[in-house]
């Protein structure tokens, strides 16, 4: 698979209007923030004034304000206001480094390179999959280890009484790209799916942003989200203790 400079920085549902969150990547730290009007943006997590982390700042309307001296920046990274000099029009040269940030099918996707590469098509190809966000989890393991585990992990299906036993299940795994894994569980005529976006934080830590597809009705969604969140917590325990045997023990085949 082709290496890409695009990363999944989180779930759209996890970034509220007017909030900012830190996003680690192997090469750089970002602050991802959402304007009050809804647009998500990504900026290097370093204020160009004195280097304060933007992720410790706050959003004022459609501008990101640094916590230290309050300088405010728009979504393009241009400084718009210096509170200590309220009548001054900040010079256009005062800019924060920004990154292309798009939201597609529930994921916040950022190009951390300066390569102008197009976003991998797999993210937009998820269109129409009726996905619902569950949560993001952060694991003490490399992205390749997490990917390997997910490509053989099973989850107890929601339809099968939420305990995953007694009903034959067939699991199908797909690497949609280096950072995107699909696990499909077929239970009789029903298919339940997890779409998991992997984000390398550094060499030994990985974020996993999880959505479900075709799992339960709208009314059942809170229960589905709890169900999958419990499975993720269990997976994390086993993965971080490298309890490989438990994966095979839990694996159910048709
Ligand atoms: S360090 Fe950010 S405004 Fe001064």
PDB file of C-alpha atoms and ligand atoms in Angstrom:
ATOM      1  CA  UNK A   1       0.000   0.000   0.000  1.00  0.00           C
ATOM      2  CA  UNK A   2       1.119   3.477  -0.821  1.00  0.00           C
ATOM      3  CA  UNK A   3       2.396   5.641   2.017  1.00  0.00           C
ATOM      4  CA  UNK A   4       0.323   8.752   2.489  1.00  0.00           C
ATOM      5  CA  UNK A   5       0.877  12.017   4.309  1.00  0.00           C
ATOM      6  CA  UNK A   6      -2.808  12.069   5.249  1.00  0.00           C
ATOM      7  CA  UNK A   7      -3.683  11.029   8.783  1.00  0.00           C
ATOM      8  CA  UNK A   8      -6.951  10.588  10.614  1.00  0.00           C
ATOM      9  CA  UNK A   9      -6.774  13.024  13.512  1.00  0.00           C
ATOM     10  CA  UNK A  10     -10.012  12.025  15.211  1.00  0.00           C
ATOM     11  CA  UNK A  11     -13.753  11.640  14.897  1.00  0.00           C
ATOM     12  CA  UNK A  12     -15.791  14.616  13.770  1.00  0.00           C
ATOM     13  CA  UNK A  13     -18.188  13.900  16.630  1.00  0.00           C
ATOM     14  CA  UNK A  14     -15.317  14.251  19.113  1.00  0.00           C
ATOM     15  CA  UNK A  15     -14.541  17.845  18.181  1.00  0.00           C
ATOM     16  CA  UNK A  16     -17.246  20.206  19.372  1.00  0.00           C
ATOM     17  CA  UNK A  17     -17.824  23.672  18.004  1.00  0.00           C
ATOM     18  CA  UNK A  18     -15.528  26.143  19.716  1.00  0.00           C
ATOM     19  CA  UNK A  19     -13.115  23.483  21.000  1.00  0.00           C
ATOM     20  CA  UNK A  20      -9.475  22.657  20.378  1.00  0.00           C
ATOM     21  CA  UNK A  21      -7.637  19.358  20.867  1.00  0.00           C
ATOM     22  CA  UNK A  22      -3.988  18.286  20.707  1.00  0.00           C
ATOM     23  CA  UNK A  23      -3.096  15.783  17.981  1.00  0.00           C
ATOM     24  CA  UNK A  24       0.247  13.992  18.080  1.00  0.00           C
ATOM     25  CA  UNK A  25       1.928  12.657  14.974  1.00  0.00           C
ATOM     26  CA  UNK A  26       5.415  11.106  14.705  1.00  0.00           C
ATOM     27  CA  UNK A  27       6.933  14.231  13.202  1.00  0.00           C
ATOM     28  CA  UNK A  28       4.949  17.102  14.623  1.00  0.00           C
ATOM     29  CA  UNK A  29       2.335  18.115  17.115  1.00  0.00           C
ATOM     30  CA  UNK A  30      -0.874  19.683  15.858  1.00  0.00           C
ATOM     31  CA  UNK A  31      -3.791  21.520  17.368  1.00  0.00           C
ATOM     32  CA  UNK A  32      -7.065  20.669  15.676  1.00  0.00           C
ATOM     33  CA  UNK A  33      -9.879  23.065  16.386  1.00  0.00           C
ATOM     34  CA  UNK A  34     -13.402  23.848  15.308  1.00  0.00           C
ATOM     35  CA  UNK A  35     -14.703  27.341  14.638  1.00  0.00           C
ATOM     36  CA  UNK A  36     -18.029  28.308  16.160  1.00  0.00           C
ATOM     37  CA  UNK A  37     -19.401  28.300  12.624  1.00  0.00           C
ATOM     38  CA  UNK A  38     -18.408  24.633  12.296  1.00  0.00           C
ATOM     39  CA  UNK A  39     -15.259  24.539  10.161  1.00  0.00           C
ATOM     40  CA  UNK A  40     -12.501  22.235  11.440  1.00  0.00           C
ATOM     41  CA  UNK A  41      -8.878  23.400  11.083  1.00  0.00           C
ATOM     42  CA  UNK A  42      -5.421  22.033  11.813  1.00  0.00           C
ATOM     43  CA  UNK A  43      -2.447  24.126  12.875  1.00  0.00           C
ATOM     44  CA  UNK A  44       1.035  23.395  14.166  1.00  0.00           C
ATOM     45  CA  UNK A  45       0.762  23.250  17.946  1.00  0.00           C
ATOM     46  CA  UNK A  46       3.084  26.172  18.427  1.00  0.00           C
ATOM     47  CA  UNK A  47       2.200  29.848  18.563  1.00  0.00           C
ATOM     48  CA  UNK A  48       4.481  31.931  16.310  1.00  0.00           C
ATOM     49  CA  UNK A  49       4.805  34.553  19.056  1.00  0.00           C
ATOM     50  CA  UNK A  50       6.541  32.747  21.922  1.00  0.00           C
ATOM     51  CA  UNK A  51       5.890  29.115  21.133  1.00  0.00           C
ATOM     52  CA  UNK A  52       2.986  28.418  23.501  1.00  0.00           C
ATOM     53  CA  UNK A  53       0.948  25.350  22.582  1.00  0.00           C
ATOM     54  CA  UNK A  54      -2.197  26.314  20.689  1.00  0.00           C
ATOM     55  CA  UNK A  55      -3.901  23.210  22.053  1.00  0.00           C
ATOM     56  CA  UNK A  56      -3.932  24.928  25.446  1.00  0.00           C
ATOM     57  CA  UNK A  57      -5.694  27.921  23.955  1.00  0.00           C
ATOM     58  CA  UNK A  58      -9.352  28.540  23.264  1.00  0.00           C
ATOM     59  CA  UNK A  59     -11.661  29.464  20.429  1.00  0.00           C
ATOM     60  CA  UNK A  60     -13.150  32.924  20.206  1.00  0.00           C
ATOM     61  CA  UNK A  61     -15.836  32.944  17.545  1.00  0.00           C
ATOM     62  CA  UNK A  62     -14.042  31.767  14.422  1.00  0.00           C
ATOM     63  CA  UNK A  63     -10.531  32.442  15.690  1.00  0.00           C
ATOM     64  CA  UNK A  64      -8.085  30.426  17.751  1.00  0.00           C
ATOM     65  CA  UNK A  65      -6.693  32.409  20.673  1.00  0.00           C
ATOM     66  CA  UNK A  66      -3.334  31.592  22.239  1.00  0.00           C
ATOM     67  CA  UNK A  67      -3.521  31.189  26.001  1.00  0.00           C
ATOM     68  CA  UNK A  68      -0.341  33.140  26.711  1.00  0.00           C
ATOM     69  CA  UNK A  69      -0.814  36.644  25.265  1.00  0.00           C
ATOM     70  CA  UNK A  70      -4.136  36.075  23.547  1.00  0.00           C
ATOM     71  CA  UNK A  71      -3.082  36.572  19.938  1.00  0.00           C
ATOM     72  CA  UNK A  72      -5.880  35.349  17.699  1.00  0.00           C
ATOM     73  CA  UNK A  73      -5.534  33.440  14.428  1.00  0.00           C
ATOM     74  CA  UNK A  74      -8.064  32.560  11.749  1.00  0.00           C
ATOM     75  CA  UNK A  75      -8.501  29.201  10.055  1.00  0.00           C
ATOM     76  CA  UNK A  76      -5.791  30.055   7.514  1.00  0.00           C
ATOM     77  CA  UNK A  77      -3.356  30.721  10.357  1.00  0.00           C
ATOM     78  CA  UNK A  78      -3.288  34.495   9.856  1.00  0.00           C
ATOM     79  CA  UNK A  79      -3.017  36.615  12.999  1.00  0.00           C
ATOM     80  CA  UNK A  80      -6.117  38.808  13.249  1.00  0.00           C
ATOM     81  CA  UNK A  81      -5.878  40.366  16.679  1.00  0.00           C
ATOM     82  CA  UNK A  82      -3.208  41.249  19.246  1.00  0.00           C
ATOM     83  CA  UNK A  83      -5.092  42.188  22.436  1.00  0.00           C
ATOM     84  CA  UNK A  84      -2.213  44.265  23.860  1.00  0.00           C
ATOM     85  CA  UNK A  85      -2.439  46.489  20.772  1.00  0.00           C
ATOM     86  CA  UNK A  86      -6.149  46.639  19.985  1.00  0.00           C
ATOM     87  CA  UNK A  87      -5.812  49.336  17.318  1.00  0.00           C
ATOM     88  CA  UNK A  88      -2.984  47.576  15.493  1.00  0.00           C
ATOM     89  CA  UNK A  89      -3.709  45.668  12.306  1.00  0.00           C
ATOM     90  CA  UNK A  90      -1.362  42.684  12.750  1.00  0.00           C
ATOM     91  CA  UNK A  91       1.198  42.393   9.949  1.00  0.00           C
ATOM     92  CA  UNK A  92       0.244  39.699   7.445  1.00  0.00           C
ATOM     93  CA  UNK A  93       3.615  38.063   8.052  1.00  0.00           C
ATOM     94  CA  UNK A  94       2.481  36.853  11.492  1.00  0.00           C
ATOM     95  CA  UNK A  95       1.189  33.440  10.560  1.00  0.00           C
ATOM     96  CA  UNK A  96       0.825  30.056  12.169  1.00  0.00           C
ATOM     97  CA  UNK A  97       1.653  26.968  10.129  1.00  0.00           C
ATOM     98  CA  UNK A  98      -1.571  25.303   9.015  1.00  0.00           C
ATOM     99  CA  UNK A  99      -2.362  21.962   7.400  1.00  0.00           C
ATOM    100  CA  UNK A 100      -5.093  20.921   5.015  1.00  0.00           C
ATOM    101  CA  UNK A 101      -7.929  19.554   7.138  1.00  0.00           C
ATOM    102  CA  UNK A 102     -11.058  17.899   5.798  1.00  0.00           C
ATOM    103  CA  UNK A 103     -13.946  16.050   7.338  1.00  0.00           C
ATOM    104  CA  UNK A 104     -15.160  13.064   5.438  1.00  0.00           C
ATOM    105  CA  UNK A 105     -17.714  10.495   6.543  1.00  0.00           C
ATOM    106  CA  UNK A 106     -17.223  11.201  10.226  1.00  0.00           C
ATOM    107  CA  UNK A 107     -13.414  11.321  10.247  1.00  0.00           C
ATOM    108  CA  UNK A 108     -11.205  14.405  10.563  1.00  0.00           C
ATOM    109  CA  UNK A 109      -8.463  13.863   7.995  1.00  0.00           C
ATOM    110  CA  UNK A 110      -5.335  16.040   7.865  1.00  0.00           C
ATOM    111  CA  UNK A 111      -2.463  16.207   5.397  1.00  0.00           C
ATOM    112  CA  UNK A 112       0.612  16.573   7.616  1.00  0.00           C
ATOM    113  CA  UNK A 113       2.932  16.824   4.614  1.00  0.00           C
ATOM    114  CA  UNK A 114       3.594  19.779   2.385  1.00  0.00           C
ATOM    115  CA  UNK A 115       3.194  17.613  -0.678  1.00  0.00           C
ATOM    116  CA  UNK A 116      -0.200  18.808  -1.889  1.00  0.00           C
ATOM    117  CA  UNK A 117      -1.199  15.155  -2.268  1.00  0.00           C
ATOM    118  CA  UNK A 118      -4.867  14.438  -2.797  1.00  0.00           C
ATOM    119  CA  UNK A 119      -6.713  12.754   0.030  1.00  0.00           C
ATOM    120  CA  UNK A 120      -6.781   8.963  -0.428  1.00  0.00           C
ATOM    121  CA  UNK A 121     -10.013   7.966  -2.111  1.00  0.00           C
ATOM    122  CA  UNK A 122     -10.846   5.348   0.522  1.00  0.00           C
ATOM    123  CA  UNK A 123     -12.168   7.966   2.933  1.00  0.00           C
ATOM    124  CA  UNK A 124     -14.727   9.333   0.501  1.00  0.00           C
ATOM    125  CA  UNK A 125     -15.559   5.833  -0.706  1.00  0.00           C
ATOM    126  CA  UNK A 126     -17.105   5.186   2.716  1.00  0.00           C
ATOM    127  CA  UNK A 127     -19.954   7.449   1.627  1.00  0.00           C
ATOM    128  CA  UNK A 128     -23.345   5.814   2.094  1.00  0.00           C
ATOM    129  CA  UNK A 129     -22.150   3.266   4.666  1.00  0.00           C
ATOM    130  CA  UNK A 130     -24.454   4.664   7.323  1.00  0.00           C
ATOM    131  CA  UNK A 131     -21.627   4.952   9.828  1.00  0.00           C
ATOM    132  CA  UNK A 132     -22.082   6.071  13.415  1.00  0.00           C
ATOM    133  CA  UNK A 133     -19.170   7.254  15.593  1.00  0.00           C
ATOM    134  CA  UNK A 134     -18.306   5.241  18.694  1.00  0.00           C
ATOM    135  CA  UNK A 135     -15.166   6.640  20.265  1.00  0.00           C
ATOM    136  CA  UNK A 136     -11.416   7.100  19.995  1.00  0.00           C
ATOM    137  CA  UNK A 137      -9.031   4.978  22.054  1.00  0.00           C
ATOM    138  CA  UNK A 138      -5.288   5.352  22.505  1.00  0.00           C
ATOM    139  CA  UNK A 139      -3.126   2.245  22.778  1.00  0.00           C
ATOM    140  CA  UNK A 140       0.439   1.655  23.956  1.00  0.00           C
ATOM    141  CA  UNK A 141       1.516  -0.203  20.818  1.00  0.00           C
ATOM    142  CA  UNK A 142       2.906   0.650  17.407  1.00  0.00           C
ATOM    143  CA  UNK A 143       0.537   1.197  14.514  1.00  0.00           C
ATOM    144  CA  UNK A 144       1.740  -1.976  12.784  1.00  0.00           C
ATOM    145  CA  UNK A 145       1.108  -4.026  15.943  1.00  0.00           C
ATOM    146  CA  UNK A 146      -2.372  -2.573  16.312  1.00  0.00           C
ATOM    147  CA  UNK A 147      -3.105  -3.212  12.644  1.00  0.00           C
ATOM    148  CA  UNK A 148      -1.934  -6.824  12.939  1.00  0.00           C
ATOM    149  CA  UNK A 149      -4.157  -7.392  15.970  1.00  0.00           C
ATOM    150  CA  UNK A 150      -7.189  -5.819  14.370  1.00  0.00           C
ATOM    151  CA  UNK A 151      -6.737  -7.943  11.262  1.00  0.00           C
ATOM    152  CA  UNK A 152      -7.398 -11.024  13.366  1.00  0.00           C
ATOM    153  CA  UNK A 153      -9.552  -9.615  16.161  1.00  0.00           C
ATOM    154  CA  UNK A 154     -13.165 -10.513  16.572  1.00  0.00           C
ATOM    155  CA  UNK A 155     -15.892  -8.534  18.217  1.00  0.00           C
ATOM    156  CA  UNK A 156     -19.002  -9.984  19.799  1.00  0.00           C
ATOM    157  CA  UNK A 157     -21.764  -8.900  17.465  1.00  0.00           C
ATOM    158  CA  UNK A 158     -24.567  -6.739  18.710  1.00  0.00           C
ATOM    159  CA  UNK A 159     -27.221  -8.813  16.983  1.00  0.00           C
ATOM    160  CA  UNK A 160     -26.067 -12.044  18.636  1.00  0.00           C
ATOM    161  CA  UNK A 161     -27.347 -11.088  22.034  1.00  0.00           C
ATOM    162  CA  UNK A 162     -24.334  -8.913  22.741  1.00  0.00           C
ATOM    163  CA  UNK A 163     -22.318 -11.766  24.178  1.00  0.00           C
ATOM    164  CA  UNK A 164     -20.909 -13.113  20.936  1.00  0.00           C
ATOM    165  CA  UNK A 165     -21.524 -16.741  21.853  1.00  0.00           C
ATOM    166  CA  UNK A 166     -23.841 -19.345  20.487  1.00  0.00           C
ATOM    167  CA  UNK A 167     -24.298 -17.859  17.036  1.00  0.00           C
ATOM    168  CA  UNK A 168     -21.906 -18.784  14.225  1.00  0.00           C
ATOM    169  CA  UNK A 169     -20.132 -15.670  12.972  1.00  0.00           C
ATOM    170  CA  UNK A 170     -17.904 -15.223   9.951  1.00  0.00           C
ATOM    171  CA  UNK A 171     -15.348 -12.443  10.128  1.00  0.00           C
ATOM    172  CA  UNK A 172     -13.948 -10.687   7.090  1.00  0.00           C
ATOM    173  CA  UNK A 173     -11.030  -8.270   7.356  1.00  0.00           C
ATOM    174  CA  UNK A 174     -10.016  -5.533   5.004  1.00  0.00           C
ATOM    175  CA  UNK A 175      -7.191  -3.013   4.921  1.00  0.00           C
ATOM    176  CA  UNK A 176      -8.841  -0.175   3.029  1.00  0.00           C
ATOM    177  CA  UNK A 177      -5.527   1.644   3.224  1.00  0.00           C
ATOM    178  CA  UNK A 178      -2.562   1.678   5.629  1.00  0.00           C
ATOM    179  CA  UNK A 179      -4.605   3.541   8.234  1.00  0.00           C
ATOM    180  CA  UNK A 180      -8.081   2.187   7.669  1.00  0.00           C
ATOM    181  CA  UNK A 181      -9.326  -1.250   8.721  1.00  0.00           C
ATOM    182  CA  UNK A 182     -12.740  -2.748   8.165  1.00  0.00           C
ATOM    183  CA  UNK A 183     -13.954  -5.726  10.195  1.00  0.00           C
ATOM    184  CA  UNK A 184     -17.179  -7.283   8.965  1.00  0.00           C
ATOM    185  CA  UNK A 185     -19.062  -9.854  11.018  1.00  0.00           C
ATOM    186  CA  UNK A 186     -21.667 -11.897   9.224  1.00  0.00           C
ATOM    187  CA  UNK A 187     -24.301 -13.398  11.492  1.00  0.00           C
ATOM    188  CA  UNK A 188     -26.815 -15.278   9.388  1.00  0.00           C
ATOM    189  CA  UNK A 189     -28.230 -12.768   6.932  1.00  0.00           C
ATOM    190  CA  UNK A 190     -26.984  -9.805   8.967  1.00  0.00           C
ATOM    191  CA  UNK A 191     -23.649  -8.033   8.565  1.00  0.00           C
ATOM    192  CA  UNK A 192     -22.234  -5.748  11.219  1.00  0.00           C
ATOM    193  CA  UNK A 193     -19.166  -3.683  10.526  1.00  0.00           C
ATOM    194  CA  UNK A 194     -16.534  -1.709  12.342  1.00  0.00           C
ATOM    195  CA  UNK A 195     -14.509   0.913  10.489  1.00  0.00           C
ATOM    196  CA  UNK A 196     -11.330   1.681  12.446  1.00  0.00           C
ATOM    197  CA  UNK A 197      -8.985   4.514  11.490  1.00  0.00           C
ATOM    198  CA  UNK A 198      -5.474   4.169  12.909  1.00  0.00           C
ATOM    199  CA  UNK A 199      -3.313   7.146  13.826  1.00  0.00           C
ATOM    200  CA  UNK A 200       0.353   6.763  14.751  1.00  0.00           C
ATOM    201  CA  UNK A 201       1.123   9.083  17.684  1.00  0.00           C
ATOM    202  CA  UNK A 202       4.762   8.013  17.866  1.00  0.00           C
ATOM    203  CA  UNK A 203       6.654   4.742  17.397  1.00  0.00           C
ATOM    204  CA  UNK A 204       4.916   3.065  20.343  1.00  0.00           C
ATOM    205  CA  UNK A 205       1.485   4.615  20.603  1.00  0.00           C
ATOM    206  CA  UNK A 206      -1.513   4.526  18.322  1.00  0.00           C
ATOM    207  CA  UNK A 207      -4.909   6.184  18.281  1.00  0.00           C
ATOM    208  CA  UNK A 208      -7.869   4.205  16.969  1.00  0.00           C
ATOM    209  CA  UNK A 209     -10.953   6.118  15.855  1.00  0.00           C
ATOM    210  CA  UNK A 210     -13.931   3.819  15.589  1.00  0.00           C
ATOM    211  CA  UNK A 211     -17.204   3.962  13.745  1.00  0.00           C
ATOM    212  CA  UNK A 212     -19.825   1.270  13.280  1.00  0.00           C
ATOM    213  CA  UNK A 213     -21.887   0.531  10.215  1.00  0.00           C
ATOM    214  CA  UNK A 214     -25.194  -1.297   9.902  1.00  0.00           C
ATOM    215  CA  UNK A 215     -25.287  -2.155  13.567  1.00  0.00           C
ATOM    216  CA  UNK A 216     -28.609  -1.621  15.318  1.00  0.00           C
ATOM    217  CA  UNK A 217     -31.327   0.948  14.788  1.00  0.00           C
ATOM    218  CA  UNK A 218     -31.046   4.614  15.651  1.00  0.00           C
ATOM    219  CA  UNK A 219     -32.762   3.950  18.982  1.00  0.00           C
ATOM    220  CA  UNK A 220     -30.272   1.199  19.762  1.00  0.00           C
ATOM    221  CA  UNK A 221     -27.227   3.356  19.026  1.00  0.00           C
ATOM    222  CA  UNK A 222     -26.368   4.278  22.636  1.00  0.00           C
ATOM    223  CA  UNK A 223     -26.374   0.551  23.498  1.00  0.00           C
ATOM    224  CA  UNK A 224     -24.313  -0.238  20.373  1.00  0.00           C
ATOM    225  CA  UNK A 225     -21.792   2.429  21.311  1.00  0.00           C
ATOM    226  CA  UNK A 226     -21.457   1.026  24.844  1.00  0.00           C
ATOM    227  CA  UNK A 227     -21.186  -2.491  23.427  1.00  0.00           C
ATOM    228  CA  UNK A 228     -18.332  -1.593  21.070  1.00  0.00           C
ATOM    229  CA  UNK A 229     -16.627   0.581  23.691  1.00  0.00           C
ATOM    230  CA  UNK A 230     -16.536  -2.424  26.069  1.00  0.00           C
ATOM    231  CA  UNK A 231     -14.974  -4.554  23.340  1.00  0.00           C
ATOM    232  CA  UNK A 232     -12.360  -1.862  22.689  1.00  0.00           C
ATOM    233  CA  UNK A 233     -11.482  -1.701  26.378  1.00  0.00           C
ATOM    234  CA  UNK A 234     -11.070  -5.479  26.416  1.00  0.00           C
ATOM    235  CA  UNK A 235      -8.985  -5.428  23.250  1.00  0.00           C
ATOM    236  CA  UNK A 236      -6.722  -2.793  24.757  1.00  0.00           C
ATOM    237  CA  UNK A 237      -6.117  -4.886  27.878  1.00  0.00           C
ATOM    238  CA  UNK A 238      -5.199  -7.939  25.821  1.00  0.00           C
ATOM    239  CA  UNK A 239      -3.097  -6.053  23.296  1.00  0.00           C
ATOM    240  CA  UNK A 240      -1.108  -4.113  25.870  1.00  0.00           C
ATOM    241  CA  UNK A 241      -0.390  -7.319  27.786  1.00  0.00           C
ATOM    242  CA  UNK A 242       0.374  -9.039  24.453  1.00  0.00           C
ATOM    243  CA  UNK A 243      -2.087 -11.767  25.327  1.00  0.00           C
ATOM    244  CA  UNK A 244      -2.180 -13.190  21.807  1.00  0.00           C
ATOM    245  CA  UNK A 245      -3.746 -16.462  22.942  1.00  0.00           C
ATOM    246  CA  UNK A 246      -6.894 -14.676  23.945  1.00  0.00           C
ATOM    247  CA  UNK A 247      -7.487 -13.454  20.406  1.00  0.00           C
ATOM    248  CA  UNK A 248      -7.506 -16.987  19.059  1.00  0.00           C
ATOM    249  CA  UNK A 249      -9.565 -18.243  21.955  1.00  0.00           C
ATOM    250  CA  UNK A 250     -12.220 -15.672  21.233  1.00  0.00           C
ATOM    251  CA  UNK A 251     -12.224 -16.226  17.531  1.00  0.00           C
ATOM    252  CA  UNK A 252     -15.455 -17.702  16.275  1.00  0.00           C
ATOM    253  CA  UNK A 253     -15.828 -19.172  12.832  1.00  0.00           C
ATOM    254  CA  UNK A 254     -18.778 -20.342  10.829  1.00  0.00           C
TER     255      UNK A 254
HETATM  256  S1  LIG B   1       2.924  32.931  22.928  1.00  0.00           S
HETATM  257 FE1  LIG B   1       1.089  32.967  21.830  1.00  0.00          FE
HETATM  258  S2  LIG B   1       0.378  34.960  21.997  1.00  0.00           S
HETATM  259 FE2  LIG B   1       2.279  35.003  22.988  1.00  0.00          FE
END
